[in-house]
Every structure is written in C-alpha cells, then in structure tokens.
Coordinates of C-alpha atoms in Angstrom, one line a residue:
M1 CA 0.0 0.0 0.0
P2 CA 2.7 2.6 0.8
S3 CA 4.5 1.8 -2.4
F4 CA 1.3 2.3 -4.4
L5 CA 0.8 5.6 -2.7
F6 CA 4.4 6.6 -3.4
I7 CA 4.0 5.7 -7.1
S8 CA 0.8 7.6 -7.4
L9 CA 2.4 10.7 -5.9
L10 CA 5.3 10.3 -8.3
L11 CA 3.1 10.0 -11.3
S12 CA 1.0 13.0 -10.3
F13 CA 4.3 15.0 -10.0
I14 CA 5.3 13.9 -13.4
H15 CA 1.9 15.0 -14.8
F16 CA 2.3 18.3 -13.1
S17 CA 5.8 18.8 -14.5
F18 CA 4.6 18.5 -18.1
S19 CA 1.3 20.5 -17.7
L20 CA 2.8 23.9 -17.2
P21 CA 2.3 26.3 -20.1
S22 CA 5.4 27.3 -22.1
I23 CA 6.4 30.9 -22.5
G24 CA 7.7 32.3 -25.8
V25 CA 8.3 35.6 -27.5
T26 CA 7.3 37.2 -30.8
Y27 CA 10.0 38.5 -33.1
S28 CA 8.7 40.7 -36.0
T29 CA 10.7 42.7 -38.5
T30 CA 10.1 46.2 -39.6
T31 CA 10.3 47.8 -43.1
T32 CA 11.4 51.2 -41.7
T33 CA 14.7 50.2 -40.2
A34 CA 17.3 47.5 -40.9
S35 CA 16.8 44.3 -38.9
P36 CA 19.6 42.6 -37.0
P37 CA 21.2 39.6 -38.9
P38 CA 19.2 36.4 -38.4
D39 CA 22.1 34.6 -36.7
K40 CA 22.2 37.4 -34.1
I41 CA 18.5 37.1 -33.4
S42 CA 18.9 33.3 -33.0
A43 CA 21.9 33.7 -30.8
T44 CA 20.1 36.2 -28.6
I45 CA 17.0 33.9 -28.2
S46 CA 19.3 31.1 -27.2
T47 CA 21.2 33.3 -24.7
L48 CA 17.9 34.3 -23.1
K49 CA 16.9 30.6 -23.0
I50 CA 13.5 31.4 -24.6
P51 CA 12.1 28.0 -25.8
N52 CA 9.5 29.2 -28.2
V53 CA 9.6 32.0 -30.9
R54 CA 6.7 33.3 -33.0
L55 CA 7.7 34.7 -36.4
P56 CA 4.9 36.7 -38.0
D57 CA 7.3 37.4 -40.8
A58 CA 8.4 33.9 -41.8
D59 CA 11.6 34.9 -43.6
P60 CA 13.5 31.8 -44.8
S61 CA 16.9 33.1 -43.7
L62 CA 15.5 33.6 -40.2
I63 CA 14.0 30.1 -40.1
K64 CA 17.3 28.7 -41.2
A65 CA 19.1 30.5 -38.4
F66 CA 17.3 28.5 -35.8
A67 CA 18.5 25.1 -37.2
F68 CA 19.8 22.8 -34.4
T69 CA 18.9 25.3 -31.7
N70 CA 16.0 23.3 -30.2
T71 CA 13.9 26.6 -30.3
S72 CA 10.3 25.9 -31.3
L73 CA 9.1 28.1 -34.2
F74 CA 5.6 29.3 -34.7
L75 CA 5.3 30.6 -38.2
S76 CA 2.5 32.7 -39.9
I77 CA 1.2 33.1 -43.4
P78 CA 0.3 36.8 -44.0
N79 CA -3.3 37.7 -44.6
P80 CA -2.9 38.9 -48.2
L81 CA -1.8 35.3 -49.2
L82 CA -5.0 33.7 -47.9
P83 CA -7.0 34.0 -51.2
A84 CA -4.3 32.3 -53.2
V85 CA -3.7 29.5 -50.7
A86 CA -7.4 28.9 -50.3
A87 CA -7.9 28.7 -54.1
N88 CA -5.1 26.4 -55.0
R89 CA -3.3 23.7 -52.9
S90 CA -0.3 23.9 -55.2
L91 CA 0.3 27.5 -53.8
A92 CA 0.1 26.1 -50.3
L93 CA 2.8 23.6 -51.3
R94 CA 4.8 26.4 -52.9
W95 CA 4.8 28.2 -49.5
L96 CA 5.8 25.1 -47.7
Y97 CA 8.6 24.4 -50.2
R98 CA 10.0 27.9 -49.4
H99 CA 9.4 28.2 -45.7
V100 CA 9.2 24.7 -44.2
L101 CA 10.6 21.9 -46.3
P102 CA 14.2 23.2 -46.7
F103 CA 14.6 23.6 -42.9
Y104 CA 12.3 21.1 -41.1
P105 CA 13.1 19.2 -38.9
R106 CA 16.5 20.8 -38.3
S107 CA 14.6 24.0 -37.5
K108 CA 11.9 22.9 -35.0
I109 CA 8.7 24.3 -36.6
T110 CA 5.8 23.3 -34.4
L111 CA 2.9 25.5 -35.5
I112 CA 1.6 27.5 -38.5
S113 CA -1.0 30.3 -38.2
V114 CA -2.8 30.9 -41.5
G115 CA -3.4 34.7 -41.1
N116 CA -3.5 36.9 -38.1
A117 CA -6.5 38.8 -36.7
V118 CA -8.5 38.5 -40.0
L119 CA -11.6 39.8 -38.3
D120 CA -9.9 43.1 -37.6
S121 CA -9.3 43.9 -41.2
V122 CA -12.8 43.2 -42.6
A123 CA -13.5 46.9 -43.1
E124 CA -10.4 47.2 -45.3
Q125 CA -10.4 43.8 -47.0
D126 CA -12.4 40.8 -46.0
F127 CA -10.2 37.7 -45.8
T128 CA -12.7 35.6 -43.8
P129 CA -14.2 33.6 -46.7
Y130 CA -10.7 32.3 -47.5
L131 CA -9.7 31.4 -43.9
L132 CA -10.9 27.8 -43.5
P133 CA -10.2 26.8 -47.1
A134 CA -6.7 28.1 -46.8
M135 CA -6.2 26.2 -43.5
R136 CA -7.5 23.0 -45.0
N137 CA -5.2 23.3 -48.1
L138 CA -2.2 23.9 -45.9
H139 CA -3.0 21.0 -43.6
L140 CA -3.5 18.7 -46.6
A141 CA -0.3 20.0 -48.3
L142 CA 1.7 19.2 -45.1
H143 CA 0.3 15.7 -45.1
E144 CA 1.1 15.3 -48.8
L145 CA 4.7 16.1 -47.9
G146 CA 4.7 13.5 -45.1
I147 CA 4.7 16.2 -42.4
K148 CA 2.1 15.3 -39.8
K149 CA 3.4 16.9 -36.6
I150 CA 2.9 20.6 -37.6
P151 CA -0.6 21.7 -36.7
V152 CA -2.4 24.4 -38.6
S153 CA -4.5 27.2 -37.0
T154 CA -5.2 30.9 -37.3
T155 CA -5.0 33.8 -34.9
F156 CA -7.9 35.9 -33.6
S157 CA -7.9 39.2 -31.7
F158 CA -9.9 39.2 -28.4
F159 CA -11.6 42.5 -29.1
S160 CA -13.0 41.5 -32.5
T161 CA -13.9 37.9 -31.4
I162 CA -15.3 37.9 -27.8
T163 CA -18.4 39.8 -26.6
T164 CA -17.3 40.5 -23.0
A165 CA -14.9 39.7 -20.2
F166 CA -17.2 41.0 -17.5
P167 CA -18.2 38.5 -16.3
P168 CA -16.4 35.6 -18.1
S169 CA -19.3 33.3 -17.7
S170 CA -21.4 35.6 -20.0
A171 CA -18.8 35.6 -22.8
E172 CA -19.7 34.4 -26.3
F173 CA -18.2 34.7 -29.7
Q174 CA -19.4 37.8 -31.6
Q175 CA -22.0 37.2 -34.2
P176 CA -22.3 36.5 -37.1
A177 CA -18.6 35.5 -37.2
G178 CA -19.1 33.1 -34.3
D179 CA -21.5 30.8 -36.2
L180 CA -20.3 31.4 -39.7
I181 CA -16.5 31.4 -39.2
I182 CA -15.4 30.3 -35.7
K183 CA -17.6 27.3 -35.1
P184 CA -16.6 25.4 -38.3
L185 CA -13.0 26.5 -37.6
L186 CA -13.1 25.0 -34.1
Q187 CA -14.4 21.7 -35.5
F188 CA -11.4 21.7 -37.9
L189 CA -9.0 22.4 -34.9
E190 CA -10.6 19.5 -32.9
E191 CA -10.4 17.1 -35.9
T192 CA -6.7 17.9 -36.5
N193 CA -5.5 18.2 -32.9
S194 CA -4.7 21.8 -33.3
S195 CA -5.1 24.8 -30.9
F196 CA -7.2 28.0 -30.8
L197 CA -4.9 31.1 -31.1
I198 CA -5.9 34.4 -29.5
N199 CA -4.2 37.8 -29.1
L200 CA -4.9 38.8 -25.5
Y201 CA -3.9 42.3 -24.2
P202 CA -5.1 43.2 -20.7
Y203 CA -3.5 46.6 -21.3
N204 CA -6.0 47.4 -24.0
L205 CA -9.0 46.3 -22.0
Y206 CA -7.7 48.3 -19.0
R207 CA -7.5 51.4 -21.3
L208 CA -11.0 50.9 -22.4
N209 CA -12.6 50.4 -19.0
S210 CA -11.9 53.0 -16.3
E211 CA -13.3 50.8 -13.6
I212 CA -10.5 48.3 -13.9
P213 CA -7.7 49.0 -11.2
V214 CA -4.3 49.1 -12.8
G215 CA -3.0 46.6 -10.1
F216 CA -5.6 44.1 -11.3
A217 CA -4.2 44.3 -14.8
L218 CA -0.6 44.0 -13.5
F219 CA -1.0 40.8 -11.4
Q220 CA -0.5 42.9 -8.2
D221 CA -1.5 41.4 -4.8
Y222 CA -3.3 44.4 -3.3
P223 CA -6.1 44.1 -0.7
F224 CA -9.5 43.7 -2.4
N225 CA -7.7 43.4 -5.7
F226 CA -10.1 40.9 -7.2
R227 CA -13.3 40.6 -9.2
D228 CA -16.1 38.1 -8.6
D229 CA -18.1 36.4 -11.4
L230 CA -21.5 36.5 -9.6
V231 CA -23.0 33.9 -12.0
T232 CA -20.4 31.2 -11.2
G233 CA -19.1 32.4 -7.9
V234 CA -15.5 32.3 -9.2
R235 CA -13.1 34.9 -7.9
Y236 CA -10.5 36.5 -10.2
F237 CA -7.3 38.0 -9.1
N238 CA -6.0 39.3 -12.4
L239 CA -7.4 40.5 -15.7
F240 CA -5.4 38.0 -17.8
D241 CA -7.3 35.1 -16.3
M242 CA -10.6 36.9 -16.8
M243 CA -9.9 37.3 -20.5
A244 CA -8.6 33.8 -20.9
D245 CA -11.7 32.3 -19.2
S246 CA -13.9 34.4 -21.4
V247 CA -12.3 32.7 -24.4
L248 CA -12.7 29.3 -22.8
T249 CA -16.4 30.0 -22.0
A250 CA -17.1 31.1 -25.5
M251 CA -15.5 27.9 -26.8
A252 CA -17.5 25.8 -24.3
V253 CA -20.8 27.4 -25.4
M254 CA -20.0 26.1 -28.9
G255 CA -19.1 22.6 -27.5
Y256 CA -15.3 22.8 -28.1
E257 CA -14.0 23.3 -24.6
S258 CA -11.4 20.5 -25.1
V259 CA -9.5 22.5 -27.8
P260 CA -6.3 23.9 -26.3
V261 CA -5.9 27.7 -26.2
I262 CA -2.6 29.4 -27.1
V263 CA -2.1 33.1 -26.4
A264 CA -0.3 34.2 -29.5
E265 CA 0.3 37.8 -28.3
T266 CA 0.3 39.5 -24.9
G267 CA 2.3 42.3 -23.4
W268 CA 2.5 45.8 -21.9
P269 CA 4.1 48.7 -23.7
S270 CA 7.0 50.4 -22.0
G271 CA 6.6 53.7 -23.8
G272 CA 5.2 55.6 -26.8
G273 CA 1.6 55.5 -27.8
E274 CA -1.0 58.3 -27.8
A275 CA -0.8 61.5 -25.7
G276 CA -1.9 60.8 -22.2
E277 CA -1.0 57.1 -22.3
V278 CA 0.9 57.4 -19.0
E279 CA 0.4 53.7 -18.2
A280 CA 2.8 52.8 -21.1
N281 CA 6.0 52.9 -19.0
E282 CA 8.9 50.6 -18.1
A283 CA 7.8 50.1 -14.5
Y284 CA 4.4 48.9 -15.4
A285 CA 5.7 46.8 -18.3
E286 CA 8.2 45.0 -16.0
M287 CA 5.4 44.5 -13.4
Y288 CA 3.1 42.9 -16.0
L289 CA 5.8 40.6 -17.5
K290 CA 7.0 39.5 -14.0
G291 CA 3.5 38.9 -12.9
L292 CA 2.6 37.0 -16.0
V293 CA 5.7 34.7 -15.9
R294 CA 5.2 34.1 -12.2
H295 CA 1.5 33.3 -12.7
L296 CA 2.2 30.9 -15.6
K297 CA 5.0 29.1 -13.7
S298 CA 2.9 28.7 -10.7
G299 CA 0.9 26.0 -12.5
V300 CA -2.5 27.1 -11.1
G301 CA -4.0 27.6 -14.6
T302 CA -7.1 29.7 -14.7
P303 CA -10.2 29.5 -12.4
L304 CA -12.2 27.6 -15.1
K305 CA -9.4 25.4 -16.4
K306 CA -6.8 23.7 -14.2
D307 CA -4.4 23.4 -17.1
G308 CA -5.0 27.0 -18.2
V309 CA -3.6 28.1 -21.6
A310 CA -1.2 25.8 -23.4
E311 CA 1.4 28.4 -24.5
V312 CA 1.9 32.2 -24.2
Y313 CA 3.9 34.4 -26.5
V314 CA 5.0 37.8 -25.2
Y315 CA 4.9 40.7 -27.7
E316 CA 7.7 41.2 -28.4
L317 CA 11.4 40.6 -28.5
M318 CA 12.8 44.1 -29.2
D319 CA 11.9 47.7 -29.9
H320 CA 12.2 49.2 -33.3
E321 CA 13.0 52.8 -34.1
G322 CA 9.8 54.8 -34.2
G323 CA 7.9 52.1 -32.3
N324 CA 7.0 48.4 -32.9
N325 CA 5.0 46.8 -35.6
D326 CA 1.9 47.5 -33.5
N327 CA -1.0 45.1 -34.2
N328 CA -3.1 47.4 -32.0
K329 CA -3.1 50.2 -34.6
V330 CA -1.4 52.7 -32.4
T331 CA 2.0 53.8 -33.8
G332 CA 5.0 54.5 -31.5
R333 CA 4.3 52.0 -28.7
K334 CA 7.4 50.1 -27.6
W335 CA 6.5 46.6 -26.6
G336 CA 10.0 45.0 -26.7
I337 CA 11.7 43.2 -23.8
L338 CA 14.9 44.4 -25.4
T339 CA 15.9 47.9 -26.6
E340 CA 16.5 48.8 -30.2
N341 CA 20.2 47.9 -29.7
M342 CA 19.2 44.5 -28.1
T343 CA 20.1 45.2 -24.5
R344 CA 17.7 44.1 -21.8
K345 CA 15.2 46.5 -20.4
F346 CA 13.7 44.3 -17.7
N347 CA 14.9 41.8 -15.1
V348 CA 12.5 39.1 -16.2
E349 CA 13.4 35.6 -16.9
I350 CA 11.3 34.3 -19.8
S351 CA 13.1 31.0 -20.0
S352 CA 12.5 27.2 -20.4
G353 CA 12.4 27.1 -16.6
V354 CA 8.6 26.9 -17.1
K355 CA 9.2 23.2 -17.7
N356 CA 12.2 22.7 -15.5
Y357 CA 10.8 19.6 -13.8
G358 CA 10.9 17.6 -17.0
L359 CA 14.1 15.7 -16.4
M360 CA 13.3 15.2 -12.7
G361 CA 9.9 13.8 -13.8
I362 CA 11.6 11.2 -16.0
F363 CA 14.0 10.3 -13.2
L364 CA 11.1 9.9 -10.8
F365 CA 9.2 7.9 -13.4
L366 CA 12.1 5.4 -13.5
I367 CA 12.1 5.2 -9.7
A368 CA 8.4 4.5 -9.8
I369 CA 8.9 1.6 -12.3
F370 CA 11.7 0.2 -10.0
Y371 CA 9.3 0.2 -7.0
A372 CA 6.4 -1.2 -9.1
F373 CA 8.4 -4.1 -10.4
P374 CA 10.9 -5.2 -7.7

C-alpha cells in the first residue's frame, strides 16, 4: 500500500511537470529600419533561454538561423496570401517548399498560423471567406509532404472575437462571425488536434474600462484586488485570467472546450503611444511581465481550467526605431523586452524554466517503475 501511494504521488508530480504552459516571445521585423542579422536574433534567443519564438514574418533566412537550436518556431502566413492559398493547394505547397521543407526538422517548426486577426481587417479587406479553405489546403499539403506533426490554425484578436470579459461566464463569440467562421474552424481544430490562437492584451482592456484597477491588470497582490463572477461564484485576481476564461467560456458554449488555447500575443508597452498614455511605461511593463511569468510558472491555470492556456507568446522581443509593428493600430508604442540595440530592459526571466521539472519527472518515473516491479 505505501509503495502504491508513493508511485501515485510520483506519477502526479510527473503529470504536473509537463502540464505547465510554455512561454515564448514574438519577433517581428520592420520595413522602416534594418533588422539585425538572423544569426544574431537566433543567438540572442538562445542566450535568453527562450524556448519558443513566434515569427509573424516567416523569412526563410530567419527560419534557417534556428536550425539545431531546439527553439520551437511558430510561423505565420500573412493575410494577403490567404485568397491564393485557399484557391489552390499547389500554392500552399509552394509556400511550404520555401518556408518549411528546406529547414524542417532541423529548424523545429511546431505550429503555423494561417493569417492573423483577420476579423480586424474586414472593413479594409475581408479575408474571412478564405480562412478555413486556406487552413484545409495547408493541412493537406503538409500531409502530402509527409509532415504530420505541424498543426495548422489561425490567430484571432480578443476584441473582435469575444463579446465581453465581465463576467467571463457571459462571454460568447461575436456574431455573425461566431457561427459562420469560428464554429466550423473550431471543428477543424478539434479534428486535426490543433489549438485556438488568440491575441490577448489586458493593457488594451484596461485602457477601455476606467473601472479596472491598474493593479488588477498588472498581477499585483493588493487588498481587495479581485473581481467576482456573480454567476459562477468564481473569484478572479488578475485581468489575464478573466480574459482567458472568457475565451474558454465562448468555446464551451459552442461545444469545443477541449480544444487547447494558445495566447499568440500579450504584453504591456514600456513607452510611446498616444498622448496621455501614461500607463505605457517601463515600470508597469516590467510588473506585467514579471506577474505573467510568475503566474504561468505557478501551475495554477485559470479558475475555469486547471491546465490553463497551453502556451503564451510575449509581444515582443525588441523595440524598433519609431515604435514596434503594432498590431493594435497605435504607432509608436514600444513593446519589446529588449531595446533597439538589443540590450535588456527588464529583469524578467522568460526561460525554459517553465518546464524545468521535465528531467526530474523522467528520473522519478524510472524510480516508480523500479518500485512497481521489484
């Protein structure tokens, strides 16, 4: 009996060691200034011990630079290519022949997003009719090439996708996109063992709602720094969890609560932005990043999901002159964890330590086997 209990505890520890979300970073280039050489970017990522990198601009030379580094790469196909990829699988193959086949598996490509925040650009150009056909064509093209371990998805923005975060239990997908676009897409993700990708910025929600205390958005442990969902009775201690659970609730309403969620972008600007944007400062940015990393490494998940989100990507690696490639439509904001000359701005460890119990878990598993079979 004691040995059985011991083995059970070991196995539960092993499960815990592999259930923590991994933390990565986005690296995007800019057309206004020269980007650092790909080898320097790869070396910097390795030095910082960041295990996952999202590359919205999937430049082949940059993908090649990560060969044999064991850094997981999350690639993206830009929105303007969606109509062509949706119309012709041979064009999906052509993209893979340029961006994946020459480098995989030496470069550890683990995920491809077909488009980014397509619902945000509907007023300018509507890519939504091409979204799911493009995803299907890319998925089939990967299998045609014998590559079956790279899932395909697309990335949504919280504000153009979810109705509300207050309370999370009332959240749904915005209509008509929810039924017409997101529901069939969730079915595709479930069938192909892929993940739902969402850009999630507590900073932007805080800016839109004056009733949100800044400490609640920054993971600060202040007295009475919580919000209750009066429908479920769940208490929330940070805005990130409220937004994540809003996404999970909307997915559950459609019957797809088992699909993993990946936060493709999150962060807090350290400067720039519009006049009066005083919350965009280095002190708050460091508080947000430290709080986020601490929260994810704690393994507590979110109130509605013990495992929480599967992965989180911080936006972004470095500042650019004149501001970052800001997906939030405000120029001049500086989101980087590094300065323009690639020096560190914050004392925040975004490292593979989020899964630092892996080897210990394997070691304990071997001990468990030894005790189980004397």
